[in-house]
Coordinates of N, CA and C in Angstrom, one line a residue:
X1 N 13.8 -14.8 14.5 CA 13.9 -13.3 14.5 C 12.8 -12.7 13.6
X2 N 12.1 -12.4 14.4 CA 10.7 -11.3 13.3 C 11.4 -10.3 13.1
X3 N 10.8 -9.8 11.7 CA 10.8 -8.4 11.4 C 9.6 -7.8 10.3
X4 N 9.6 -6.5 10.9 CA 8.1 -6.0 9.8 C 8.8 -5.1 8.8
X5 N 9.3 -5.2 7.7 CA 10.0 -4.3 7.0 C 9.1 -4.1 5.6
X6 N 9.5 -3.8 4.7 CA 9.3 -2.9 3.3 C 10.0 -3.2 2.5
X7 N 10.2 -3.9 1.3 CA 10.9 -3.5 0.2 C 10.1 -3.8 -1.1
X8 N 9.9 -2.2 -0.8 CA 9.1 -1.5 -2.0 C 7.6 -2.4 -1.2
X9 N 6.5 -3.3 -2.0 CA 5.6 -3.6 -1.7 C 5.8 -4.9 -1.0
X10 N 6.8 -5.1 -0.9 CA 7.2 -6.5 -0.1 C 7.6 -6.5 1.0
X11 N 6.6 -7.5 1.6 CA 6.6 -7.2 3.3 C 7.4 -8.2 3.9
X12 N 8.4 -8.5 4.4 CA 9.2 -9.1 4.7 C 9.2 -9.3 6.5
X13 N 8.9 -10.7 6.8 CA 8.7 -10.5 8.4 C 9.7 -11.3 9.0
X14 N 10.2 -12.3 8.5 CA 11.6 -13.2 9.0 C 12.9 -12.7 8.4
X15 N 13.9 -13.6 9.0 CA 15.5 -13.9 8.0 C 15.3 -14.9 7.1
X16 N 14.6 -15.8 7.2 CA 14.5 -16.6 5.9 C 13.8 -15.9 4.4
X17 N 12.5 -15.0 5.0 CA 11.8 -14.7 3.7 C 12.7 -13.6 2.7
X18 N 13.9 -12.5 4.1 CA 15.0 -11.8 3.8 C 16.2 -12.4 2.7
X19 N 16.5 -13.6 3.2 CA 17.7 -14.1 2.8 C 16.9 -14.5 1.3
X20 N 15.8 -15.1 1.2 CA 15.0 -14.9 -0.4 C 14.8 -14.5 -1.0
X21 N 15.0 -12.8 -0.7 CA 14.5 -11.5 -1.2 C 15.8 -10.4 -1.7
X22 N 17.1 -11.1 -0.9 CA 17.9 -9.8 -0.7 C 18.1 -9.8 -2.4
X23 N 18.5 -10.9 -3.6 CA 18.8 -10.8 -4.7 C 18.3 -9.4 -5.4
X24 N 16.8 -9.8 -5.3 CA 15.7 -8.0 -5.9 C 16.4 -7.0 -5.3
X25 N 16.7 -7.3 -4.1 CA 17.1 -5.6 -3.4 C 18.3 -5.5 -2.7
X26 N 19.3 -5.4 -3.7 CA 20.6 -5.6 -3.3 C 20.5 -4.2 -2.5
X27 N 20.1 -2.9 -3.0 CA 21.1 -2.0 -1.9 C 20.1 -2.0 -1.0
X28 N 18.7 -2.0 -1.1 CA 18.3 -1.8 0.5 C 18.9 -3.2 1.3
X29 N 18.7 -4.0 1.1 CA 19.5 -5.3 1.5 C 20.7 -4.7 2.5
X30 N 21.5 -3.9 1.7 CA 23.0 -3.7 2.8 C 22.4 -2.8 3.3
X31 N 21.9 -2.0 3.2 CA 21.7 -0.9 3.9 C 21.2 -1.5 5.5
X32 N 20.1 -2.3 5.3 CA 19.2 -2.7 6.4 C 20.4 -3.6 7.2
X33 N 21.0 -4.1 6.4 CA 21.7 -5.1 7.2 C 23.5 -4.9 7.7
X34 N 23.3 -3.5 7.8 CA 24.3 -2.9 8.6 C 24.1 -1.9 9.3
X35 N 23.0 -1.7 9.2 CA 22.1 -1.5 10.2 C 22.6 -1.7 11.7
X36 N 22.8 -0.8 12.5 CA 23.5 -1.0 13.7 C 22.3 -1.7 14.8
X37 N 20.5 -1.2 14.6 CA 19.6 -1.7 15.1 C 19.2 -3.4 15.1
X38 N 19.7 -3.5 13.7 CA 19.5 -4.9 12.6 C 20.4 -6.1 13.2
X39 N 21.7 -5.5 13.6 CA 23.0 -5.9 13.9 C 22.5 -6.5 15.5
X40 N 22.3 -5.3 16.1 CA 22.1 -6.1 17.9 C 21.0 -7.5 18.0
X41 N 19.6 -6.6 17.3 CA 19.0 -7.7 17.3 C 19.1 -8.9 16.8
X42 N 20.0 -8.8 16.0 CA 20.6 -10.3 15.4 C 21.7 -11.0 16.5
X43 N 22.2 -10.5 17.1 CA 23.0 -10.6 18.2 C 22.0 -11.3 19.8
X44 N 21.4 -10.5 19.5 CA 20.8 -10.8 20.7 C 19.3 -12.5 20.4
X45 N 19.1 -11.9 19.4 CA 18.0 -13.3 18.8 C 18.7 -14.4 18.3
X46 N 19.8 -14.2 17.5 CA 20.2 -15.2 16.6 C 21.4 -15.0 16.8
X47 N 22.2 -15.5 17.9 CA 23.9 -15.6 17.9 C 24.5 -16.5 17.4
X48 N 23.9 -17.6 17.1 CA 24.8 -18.4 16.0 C 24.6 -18.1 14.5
X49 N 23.6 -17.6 14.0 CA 23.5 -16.8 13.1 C 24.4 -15.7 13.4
X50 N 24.3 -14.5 14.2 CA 25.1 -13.4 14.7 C 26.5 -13.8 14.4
X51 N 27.0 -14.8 14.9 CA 28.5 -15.3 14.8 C 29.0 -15.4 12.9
X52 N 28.4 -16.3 12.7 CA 28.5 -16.4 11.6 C 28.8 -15.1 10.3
X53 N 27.5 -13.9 10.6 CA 27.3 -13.2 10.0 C 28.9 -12.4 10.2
X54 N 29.2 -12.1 11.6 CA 30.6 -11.0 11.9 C 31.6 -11.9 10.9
X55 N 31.8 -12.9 10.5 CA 32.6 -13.7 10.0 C 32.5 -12.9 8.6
X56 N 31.1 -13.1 8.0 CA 30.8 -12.1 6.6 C 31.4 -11.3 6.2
X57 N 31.4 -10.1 7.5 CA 31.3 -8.9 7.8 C 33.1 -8.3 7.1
X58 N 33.4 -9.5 7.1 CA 35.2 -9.2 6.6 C 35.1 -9.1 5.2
X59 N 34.5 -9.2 4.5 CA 34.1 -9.2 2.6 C 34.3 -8.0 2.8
X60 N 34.9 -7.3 1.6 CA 35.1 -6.1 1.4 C 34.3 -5.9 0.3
X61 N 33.5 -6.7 -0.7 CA 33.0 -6.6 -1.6 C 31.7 -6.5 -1.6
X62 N 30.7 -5.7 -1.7 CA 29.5 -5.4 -1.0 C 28.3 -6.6 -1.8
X63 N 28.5 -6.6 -2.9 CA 27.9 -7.7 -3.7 C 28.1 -8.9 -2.8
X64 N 29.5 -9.5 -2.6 CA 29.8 -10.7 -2.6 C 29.0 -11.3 -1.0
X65 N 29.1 -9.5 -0.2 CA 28.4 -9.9 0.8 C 27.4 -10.2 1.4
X66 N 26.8 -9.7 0.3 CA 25.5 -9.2 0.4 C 24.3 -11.0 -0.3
X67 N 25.4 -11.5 -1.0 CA 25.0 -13.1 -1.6 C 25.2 -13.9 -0.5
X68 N 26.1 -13.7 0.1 CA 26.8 -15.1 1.0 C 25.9 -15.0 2.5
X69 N 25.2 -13.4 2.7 CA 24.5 -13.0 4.0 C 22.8 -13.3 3.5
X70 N 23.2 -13.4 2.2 CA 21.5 -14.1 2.3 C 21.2 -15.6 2.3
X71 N 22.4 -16.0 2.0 CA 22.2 -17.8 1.8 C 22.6 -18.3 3.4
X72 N 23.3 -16.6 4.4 CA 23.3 -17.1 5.9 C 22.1 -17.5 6.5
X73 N 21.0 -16.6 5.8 CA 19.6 -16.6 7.1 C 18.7 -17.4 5.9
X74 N 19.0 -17.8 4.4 CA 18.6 -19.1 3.5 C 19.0 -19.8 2.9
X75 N 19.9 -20.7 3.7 CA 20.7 -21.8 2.9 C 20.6 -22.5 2.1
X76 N 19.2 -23.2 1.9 CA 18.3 -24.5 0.6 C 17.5 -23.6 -0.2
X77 N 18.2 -22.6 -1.5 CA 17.6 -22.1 -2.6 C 18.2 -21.8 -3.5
X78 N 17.6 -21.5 -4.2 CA 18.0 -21.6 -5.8 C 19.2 -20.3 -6.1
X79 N 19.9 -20.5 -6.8 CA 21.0 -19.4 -7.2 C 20.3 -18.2 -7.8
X80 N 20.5 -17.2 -6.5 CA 20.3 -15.6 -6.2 C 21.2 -14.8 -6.4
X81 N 21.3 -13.6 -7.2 CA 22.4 -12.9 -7.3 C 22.0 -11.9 -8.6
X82 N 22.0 -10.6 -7.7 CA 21.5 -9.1 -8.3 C 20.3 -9.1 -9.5
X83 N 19.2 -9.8 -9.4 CA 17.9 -9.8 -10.2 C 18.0 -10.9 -10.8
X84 N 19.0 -11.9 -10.7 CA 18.8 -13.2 -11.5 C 18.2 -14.1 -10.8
X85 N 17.8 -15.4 -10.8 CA 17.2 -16.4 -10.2 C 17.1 -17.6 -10.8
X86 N 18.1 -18.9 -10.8 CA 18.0 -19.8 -11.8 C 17.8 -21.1 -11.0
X87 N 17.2 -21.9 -11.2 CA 16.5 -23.0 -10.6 C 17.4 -24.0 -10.7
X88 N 17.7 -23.8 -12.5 CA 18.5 -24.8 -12.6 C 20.8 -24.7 -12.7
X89 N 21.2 -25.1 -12.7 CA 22.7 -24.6 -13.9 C 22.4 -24.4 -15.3
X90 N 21.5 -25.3 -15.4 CA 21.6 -25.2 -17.1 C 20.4 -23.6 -17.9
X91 N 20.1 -23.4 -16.5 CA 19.3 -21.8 -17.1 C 20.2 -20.9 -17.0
X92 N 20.9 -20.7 -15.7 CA 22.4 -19.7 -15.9 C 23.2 -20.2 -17.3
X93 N 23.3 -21.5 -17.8 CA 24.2 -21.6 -19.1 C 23.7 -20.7 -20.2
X94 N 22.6 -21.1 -20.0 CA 21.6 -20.5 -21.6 C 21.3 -19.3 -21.7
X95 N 21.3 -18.4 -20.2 CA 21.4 -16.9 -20.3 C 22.7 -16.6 -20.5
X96 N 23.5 -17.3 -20.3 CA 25.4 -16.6 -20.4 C 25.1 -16.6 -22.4
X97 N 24.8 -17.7 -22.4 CA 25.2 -17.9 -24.2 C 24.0 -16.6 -25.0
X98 N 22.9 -16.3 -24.2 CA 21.9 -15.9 -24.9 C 22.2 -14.2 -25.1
X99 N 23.5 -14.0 -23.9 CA 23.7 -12.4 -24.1 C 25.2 -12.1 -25.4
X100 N 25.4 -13.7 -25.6 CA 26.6 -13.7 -26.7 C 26.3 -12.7 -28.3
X101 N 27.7 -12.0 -28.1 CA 28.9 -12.2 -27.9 C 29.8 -11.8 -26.6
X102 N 28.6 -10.6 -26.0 CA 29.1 -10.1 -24.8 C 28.6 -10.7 -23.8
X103 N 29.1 -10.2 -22.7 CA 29.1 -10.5 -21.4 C 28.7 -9.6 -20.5
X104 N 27.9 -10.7 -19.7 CA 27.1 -10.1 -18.4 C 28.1 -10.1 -17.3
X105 N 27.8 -8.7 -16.7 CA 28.8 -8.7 -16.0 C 28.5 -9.3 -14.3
X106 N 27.2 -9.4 -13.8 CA 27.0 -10.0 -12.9 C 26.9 -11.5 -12.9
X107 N 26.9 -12.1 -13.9 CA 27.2 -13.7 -14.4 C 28.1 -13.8 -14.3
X108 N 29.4 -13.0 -14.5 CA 30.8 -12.9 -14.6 C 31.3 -12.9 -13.1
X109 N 30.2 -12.4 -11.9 CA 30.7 -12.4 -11.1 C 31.0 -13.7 -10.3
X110 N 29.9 -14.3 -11.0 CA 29.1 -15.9 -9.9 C 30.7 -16.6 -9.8
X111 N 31.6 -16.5 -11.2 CA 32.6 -16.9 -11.7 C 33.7 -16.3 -10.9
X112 N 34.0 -15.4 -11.3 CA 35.1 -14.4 -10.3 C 35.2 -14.7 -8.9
X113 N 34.0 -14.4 -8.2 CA 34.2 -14.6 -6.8 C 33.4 -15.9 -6.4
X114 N 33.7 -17.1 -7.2 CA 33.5 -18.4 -6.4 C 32.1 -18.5 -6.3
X115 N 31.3 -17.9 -6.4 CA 29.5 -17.8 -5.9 C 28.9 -19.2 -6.2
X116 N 29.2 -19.8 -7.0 CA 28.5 -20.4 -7.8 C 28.6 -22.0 -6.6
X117 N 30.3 -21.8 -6.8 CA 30.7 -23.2 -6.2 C 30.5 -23.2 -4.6
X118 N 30.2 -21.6 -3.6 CA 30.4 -21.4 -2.5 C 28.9 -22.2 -2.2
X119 N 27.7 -21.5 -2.9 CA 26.4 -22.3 -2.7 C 26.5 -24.0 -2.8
X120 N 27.1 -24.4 -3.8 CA 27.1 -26.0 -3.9 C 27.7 -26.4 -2.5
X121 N 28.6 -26.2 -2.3 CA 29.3 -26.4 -1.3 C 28.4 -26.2 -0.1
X122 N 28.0 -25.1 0.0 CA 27.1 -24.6 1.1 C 26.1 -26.0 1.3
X123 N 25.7 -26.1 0.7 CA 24.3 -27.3 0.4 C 24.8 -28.6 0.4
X124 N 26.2 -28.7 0.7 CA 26.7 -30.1 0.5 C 27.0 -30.7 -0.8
X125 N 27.0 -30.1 -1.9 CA 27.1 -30.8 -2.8 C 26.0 -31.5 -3.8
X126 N 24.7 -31.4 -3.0 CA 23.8 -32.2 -3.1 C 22.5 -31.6 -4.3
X127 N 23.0 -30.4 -4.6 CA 22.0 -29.7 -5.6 C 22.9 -29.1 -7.0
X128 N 24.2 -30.1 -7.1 CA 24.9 -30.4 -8.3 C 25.2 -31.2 -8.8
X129 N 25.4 -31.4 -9.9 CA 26.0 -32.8 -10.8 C 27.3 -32.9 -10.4
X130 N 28.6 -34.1 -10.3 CA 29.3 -34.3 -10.7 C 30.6 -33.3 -11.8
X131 N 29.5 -33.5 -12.6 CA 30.0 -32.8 -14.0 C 30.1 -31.6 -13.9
X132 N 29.0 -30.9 -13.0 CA 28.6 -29.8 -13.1 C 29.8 -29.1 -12.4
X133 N 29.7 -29.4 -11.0 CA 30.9 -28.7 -10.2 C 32.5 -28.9 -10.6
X134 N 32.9 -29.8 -11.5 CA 34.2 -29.9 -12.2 C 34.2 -28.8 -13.5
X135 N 33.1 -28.6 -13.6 CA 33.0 -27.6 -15.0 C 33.3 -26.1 -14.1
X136 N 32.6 -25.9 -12.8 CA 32.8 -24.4 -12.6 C 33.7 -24.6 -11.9
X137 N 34.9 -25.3 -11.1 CA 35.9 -25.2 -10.7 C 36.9 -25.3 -11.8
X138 N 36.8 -25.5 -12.7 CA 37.5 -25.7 -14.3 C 37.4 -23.9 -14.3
X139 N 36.3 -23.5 -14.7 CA 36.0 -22.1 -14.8 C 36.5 -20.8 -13.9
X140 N 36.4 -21.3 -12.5 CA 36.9 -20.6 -11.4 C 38.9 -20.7 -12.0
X141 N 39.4 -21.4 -12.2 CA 40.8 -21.7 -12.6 C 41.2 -20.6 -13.6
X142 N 40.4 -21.3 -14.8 CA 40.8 -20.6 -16.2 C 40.7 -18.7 -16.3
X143 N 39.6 -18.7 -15.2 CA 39.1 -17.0 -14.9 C 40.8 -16.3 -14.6
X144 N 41.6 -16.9 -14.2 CA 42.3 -16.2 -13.5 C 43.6 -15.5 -14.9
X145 N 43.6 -17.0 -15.8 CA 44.4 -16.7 -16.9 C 43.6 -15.7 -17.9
X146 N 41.8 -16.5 -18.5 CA 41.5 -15.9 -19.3 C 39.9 -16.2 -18.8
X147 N 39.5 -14.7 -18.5 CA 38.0 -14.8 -17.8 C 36.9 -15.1 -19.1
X148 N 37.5 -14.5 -20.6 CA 36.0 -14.4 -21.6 C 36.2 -15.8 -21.5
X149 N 37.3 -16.5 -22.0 CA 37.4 -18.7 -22.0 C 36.5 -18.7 -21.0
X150 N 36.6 -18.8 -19.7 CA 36.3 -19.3 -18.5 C 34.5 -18.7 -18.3
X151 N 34.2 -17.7 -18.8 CA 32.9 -17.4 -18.7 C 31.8 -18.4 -19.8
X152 N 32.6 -18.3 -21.7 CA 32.0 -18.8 -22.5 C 31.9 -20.5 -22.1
X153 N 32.8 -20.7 -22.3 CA 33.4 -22.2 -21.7 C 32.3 -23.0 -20.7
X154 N 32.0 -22.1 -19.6 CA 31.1 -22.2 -19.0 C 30.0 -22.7 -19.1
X155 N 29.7 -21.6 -20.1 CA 28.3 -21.4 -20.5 C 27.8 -22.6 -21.3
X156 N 28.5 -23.0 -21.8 CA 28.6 -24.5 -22.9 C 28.2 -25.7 -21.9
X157 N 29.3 -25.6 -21.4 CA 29.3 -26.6 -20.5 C 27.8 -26.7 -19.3
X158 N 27.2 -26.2 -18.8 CA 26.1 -26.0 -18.2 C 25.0 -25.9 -18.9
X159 N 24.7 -25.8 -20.3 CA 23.8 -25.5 -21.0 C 23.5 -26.8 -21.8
X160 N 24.9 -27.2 -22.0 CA 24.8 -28.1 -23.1 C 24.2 -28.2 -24.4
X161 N 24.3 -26.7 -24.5 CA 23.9 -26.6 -25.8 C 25.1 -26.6 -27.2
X162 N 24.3 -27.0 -28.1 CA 25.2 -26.8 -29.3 C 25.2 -25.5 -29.8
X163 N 24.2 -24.9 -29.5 CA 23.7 -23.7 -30.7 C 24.3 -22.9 -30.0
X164 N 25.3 -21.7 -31.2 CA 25.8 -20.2 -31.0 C 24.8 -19.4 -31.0
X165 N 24.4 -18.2 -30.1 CA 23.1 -17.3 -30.1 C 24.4 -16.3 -30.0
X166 N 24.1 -15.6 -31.5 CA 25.0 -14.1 -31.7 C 24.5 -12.8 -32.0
X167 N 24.4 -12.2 -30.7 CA 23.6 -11.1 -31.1 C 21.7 -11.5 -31.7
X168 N 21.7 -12.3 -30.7 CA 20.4 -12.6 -30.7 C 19.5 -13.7 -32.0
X169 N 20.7 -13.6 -32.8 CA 20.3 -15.0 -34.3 C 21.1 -16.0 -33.6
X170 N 20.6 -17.7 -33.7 CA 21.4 -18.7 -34.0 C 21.5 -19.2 -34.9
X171 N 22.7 -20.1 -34.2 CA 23.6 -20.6 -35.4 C 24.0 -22.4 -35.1
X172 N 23.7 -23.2 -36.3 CA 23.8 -24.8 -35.4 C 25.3 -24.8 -36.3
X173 N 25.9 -24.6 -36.8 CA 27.2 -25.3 -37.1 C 27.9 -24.0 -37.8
X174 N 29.4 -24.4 -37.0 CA 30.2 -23.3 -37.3 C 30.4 -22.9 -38.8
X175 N 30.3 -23.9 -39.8 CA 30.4 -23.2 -41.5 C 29.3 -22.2 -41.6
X176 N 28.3 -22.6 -40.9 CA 27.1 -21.3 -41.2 C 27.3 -19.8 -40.8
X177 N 27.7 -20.2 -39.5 CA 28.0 -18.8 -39.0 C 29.6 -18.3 -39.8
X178 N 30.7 -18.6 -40.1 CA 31.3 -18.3 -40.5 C 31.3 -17.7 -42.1
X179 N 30.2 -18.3 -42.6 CA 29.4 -17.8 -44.0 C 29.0 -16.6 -44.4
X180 N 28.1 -16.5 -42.8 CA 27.3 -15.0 -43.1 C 28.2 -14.2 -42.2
X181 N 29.2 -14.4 -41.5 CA 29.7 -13.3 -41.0 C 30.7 -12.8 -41.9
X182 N 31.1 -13.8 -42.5 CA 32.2 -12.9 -43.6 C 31.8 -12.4 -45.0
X183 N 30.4 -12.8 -45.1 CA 30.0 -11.9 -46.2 C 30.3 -10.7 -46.7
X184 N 30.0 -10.0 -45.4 CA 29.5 -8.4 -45.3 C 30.7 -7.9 -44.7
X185 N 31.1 -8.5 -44.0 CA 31.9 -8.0 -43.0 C 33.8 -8.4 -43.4
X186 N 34.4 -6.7 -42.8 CA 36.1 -7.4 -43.3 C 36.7 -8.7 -42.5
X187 N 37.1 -9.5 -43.5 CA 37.4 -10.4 -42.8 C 38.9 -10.4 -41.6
X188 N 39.4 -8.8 -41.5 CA 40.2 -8.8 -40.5 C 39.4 -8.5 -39.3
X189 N 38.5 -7.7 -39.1 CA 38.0 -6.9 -38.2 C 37.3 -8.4 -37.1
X190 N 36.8 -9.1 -38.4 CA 36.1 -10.6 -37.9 C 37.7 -10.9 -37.1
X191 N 38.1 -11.6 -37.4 CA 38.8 -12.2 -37.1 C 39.4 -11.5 -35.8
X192 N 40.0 -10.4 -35.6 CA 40.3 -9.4 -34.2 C 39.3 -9.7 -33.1
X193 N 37.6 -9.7 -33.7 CA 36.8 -9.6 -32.5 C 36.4 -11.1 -31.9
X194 N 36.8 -12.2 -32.7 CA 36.8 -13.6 -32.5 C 38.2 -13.5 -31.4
X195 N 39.1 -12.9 -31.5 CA 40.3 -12.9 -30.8 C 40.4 -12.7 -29.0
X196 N 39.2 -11.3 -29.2 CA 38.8 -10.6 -28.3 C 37.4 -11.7 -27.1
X197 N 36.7 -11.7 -27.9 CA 35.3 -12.5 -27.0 C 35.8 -13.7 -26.7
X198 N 36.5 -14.6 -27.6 CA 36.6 -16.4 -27.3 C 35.2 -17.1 -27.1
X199 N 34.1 -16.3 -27.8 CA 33.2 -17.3 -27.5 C 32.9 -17.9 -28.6
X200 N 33.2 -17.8 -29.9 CA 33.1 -18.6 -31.2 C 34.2 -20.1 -30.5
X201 N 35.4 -19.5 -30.1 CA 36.6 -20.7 -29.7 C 35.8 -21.7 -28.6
X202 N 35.0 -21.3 -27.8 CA 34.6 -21.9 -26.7 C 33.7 -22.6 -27.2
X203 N 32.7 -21.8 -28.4 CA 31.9 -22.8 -28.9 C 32.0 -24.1 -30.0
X204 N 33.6 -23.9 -30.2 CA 34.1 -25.3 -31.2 C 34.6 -26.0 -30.3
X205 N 35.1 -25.1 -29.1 CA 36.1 -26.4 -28.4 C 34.6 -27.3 -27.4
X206 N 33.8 -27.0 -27.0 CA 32.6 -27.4 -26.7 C 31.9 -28.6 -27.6
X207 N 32.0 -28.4 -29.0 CA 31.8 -29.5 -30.2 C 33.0 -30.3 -30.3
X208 N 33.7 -30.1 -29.9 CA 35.5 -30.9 -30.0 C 35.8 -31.3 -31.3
X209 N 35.8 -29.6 -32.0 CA 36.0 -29.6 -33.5 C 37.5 -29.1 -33.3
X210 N 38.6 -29.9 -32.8 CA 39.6 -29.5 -32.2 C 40.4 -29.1 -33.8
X211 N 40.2 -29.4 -34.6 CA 40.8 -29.4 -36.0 C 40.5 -27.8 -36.1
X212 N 39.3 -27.6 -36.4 CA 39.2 -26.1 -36.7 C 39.0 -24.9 -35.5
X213 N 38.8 -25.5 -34.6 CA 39.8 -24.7 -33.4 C 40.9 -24.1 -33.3
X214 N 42.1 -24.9 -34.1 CA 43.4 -24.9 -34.2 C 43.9 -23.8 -35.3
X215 N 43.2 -24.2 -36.6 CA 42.9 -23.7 -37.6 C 42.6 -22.1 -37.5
X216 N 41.4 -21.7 -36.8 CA 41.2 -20.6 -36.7 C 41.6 -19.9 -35.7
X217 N 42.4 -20.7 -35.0 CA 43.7 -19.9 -33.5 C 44.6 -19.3 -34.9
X218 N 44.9 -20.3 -35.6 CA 46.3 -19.7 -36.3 C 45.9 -18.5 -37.1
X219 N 44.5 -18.6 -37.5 CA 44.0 -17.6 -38.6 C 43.7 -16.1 -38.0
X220 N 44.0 -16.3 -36.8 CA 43.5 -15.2 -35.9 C 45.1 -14.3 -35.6
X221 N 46.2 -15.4 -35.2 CA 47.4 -14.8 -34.9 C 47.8 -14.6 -36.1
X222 N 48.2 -15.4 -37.5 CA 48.2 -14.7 -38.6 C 47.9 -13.0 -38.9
X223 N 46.7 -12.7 -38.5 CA 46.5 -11.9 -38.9 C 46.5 -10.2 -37.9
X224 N 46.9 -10.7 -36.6 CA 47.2 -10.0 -35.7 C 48.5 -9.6 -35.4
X225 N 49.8 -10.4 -36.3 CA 51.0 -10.1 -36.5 C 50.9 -9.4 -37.7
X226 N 50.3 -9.4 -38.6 CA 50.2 -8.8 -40.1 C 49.8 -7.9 -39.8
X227 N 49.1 -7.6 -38.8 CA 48.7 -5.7 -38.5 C 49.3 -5.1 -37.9
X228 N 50.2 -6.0 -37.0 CA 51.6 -5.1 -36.3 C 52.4 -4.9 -37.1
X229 N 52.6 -5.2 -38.1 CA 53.7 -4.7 -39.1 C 53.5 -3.5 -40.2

C-alpha cells in the first residue's frame, strides 16, 4: 500500500516506513489512521492486514492502539512507544533507573498494558533473553499488587545495574547513599518517601542484601505507626 503523507518534514510513502514512525507521532498517527479514507484503502489493498487491524480497532486505549497498529504494518523493530526508541532491554532499564526516584509514566505503560511482552511475543521470542522475558512477566504480575516494585524491580533487572541514580547523583552502595541522605534531611520524612517510591527496596533486593532489606522494611513501618499515633 503506497502512501504520500507528511509528518511534519517526514515523508512517509508505505505501512512499513508508517509503522516506524507512528512512535514520534502518536496523535497524527491516530488521527490518519482512522481515517475513514486510510481505512478503505487498507481494506481494499491490504485485507489481511485490514483484518487484523479491525481486530485492533477494539482497544479502547488510544496509546495502546496506536503501539500494537504500528508493530501491525512493522513487526521486526525495536521497542517504539510515545518518543522513546530502545534497541536494546537493557537501554529501557537504564532510562527507568536514570529518571529515579520518580517515574516515567509512559515506561510505566510498556509495564501496565503488556507492551513490552506483546512485541517479544510478536517476534516469536527471538529478540529476548530467557531471563529477560521472566523478569517482565514477573513485572506484568507484581504491577497489579504494587506497580512502583514492579516498575523499579524492573528496571534492575533489565539494566543490570548496581548503581542507584537519585535525582541525577549516583550511588554504588547502599551505606553511602543512606549517609548523605540522612545528613541533612529528617530522618522521618526519608524514611515515608523510601515507603512511597520502593526504589531504594528494589535496589537492595536486586543486590540480595536481603538482611538490610528487612531491616529497613521494619524501619519504615516503625515509623509509620509512630505517626499514626
Amino acid at each position: 500500500m503506497m502512501l504520500d503523507i507528511y509528518f511534519d518534514k517526514l515523508h512517509i510513502t508505505n505501512l512499513v516506513e508508517l509503522g516506524k514512525n507512528m512512535y514520534l507521532y502518536p496523535d497524527l498517527s491516530y488521527s490518519l489512521i482512522i481515517n475513514n479514507e486510510f481505512i478503505n484503502r487498507l481494506q481494499e489493498e491490504e485485507p489481511q492486514i485490514y483484518a487484523k487491524f479491525c481486530e485492533l480497532q477494539e482497544i479502547e486505549d488510544d496509546d495502546e492502539f496506536i503501539f500494537k497498529v504500528s508493530y501491525l504494518f512493522c513487526p521486526y523493530m525495536s521497542l517504539r512507544y510515545r518518543g522513546y526508541c530502545f534497541d536494546k532491554l537493557s537501554h529501557l532499564g537504564e532510562k527507568m533507573i536514570n529518571f529515579g526516584p520518580n517515574i516515567d509514566i509512559y515506561l510505566m505503560d510498556l509495564i501496565e498494558k503488556h507492551l513490552i511482552s506483546y512485541v517479544a511475543e510478536l517476534q516469536g521470542l527471538n529478540t529476548i533473553t530467557k531471563e529477560e522475558y521472566i523478569a517482565i512477566k514477573k513485572a506484568e504480575r507484581t504491577y497489579l499488587t504494587n506497580p512502583k516494585e514492579a516498575y523499579f524491580s524492573l528496571a534492575f533487572e533489565l539494566s543490570k545495574s548496581t548503581i542507584l541514580v537519585y535525582y541525577d547523583r549516583a550511588y554504588i552502595n547502599p551505606k553511602t547513599f543512606l549517609e548523605i541522605m540522612t545528613c541533612d534531611a529528617n530522618i522521618t520524612k526519608f524514611a515515608l518517601d523510601l515507603s512511597e517510591n520502593e526504589y531504594f527496596f528494589a535496589w537492595l533486593k536486586y543486590l540480595k542484601y536481603d538482611n538490610h532489606l528487612k531491616r529497613y522494611k521494619n524501619l519504615v513501618q516503625f515509623i509509620e505507626e509512630r505517626e499514626k499515633k
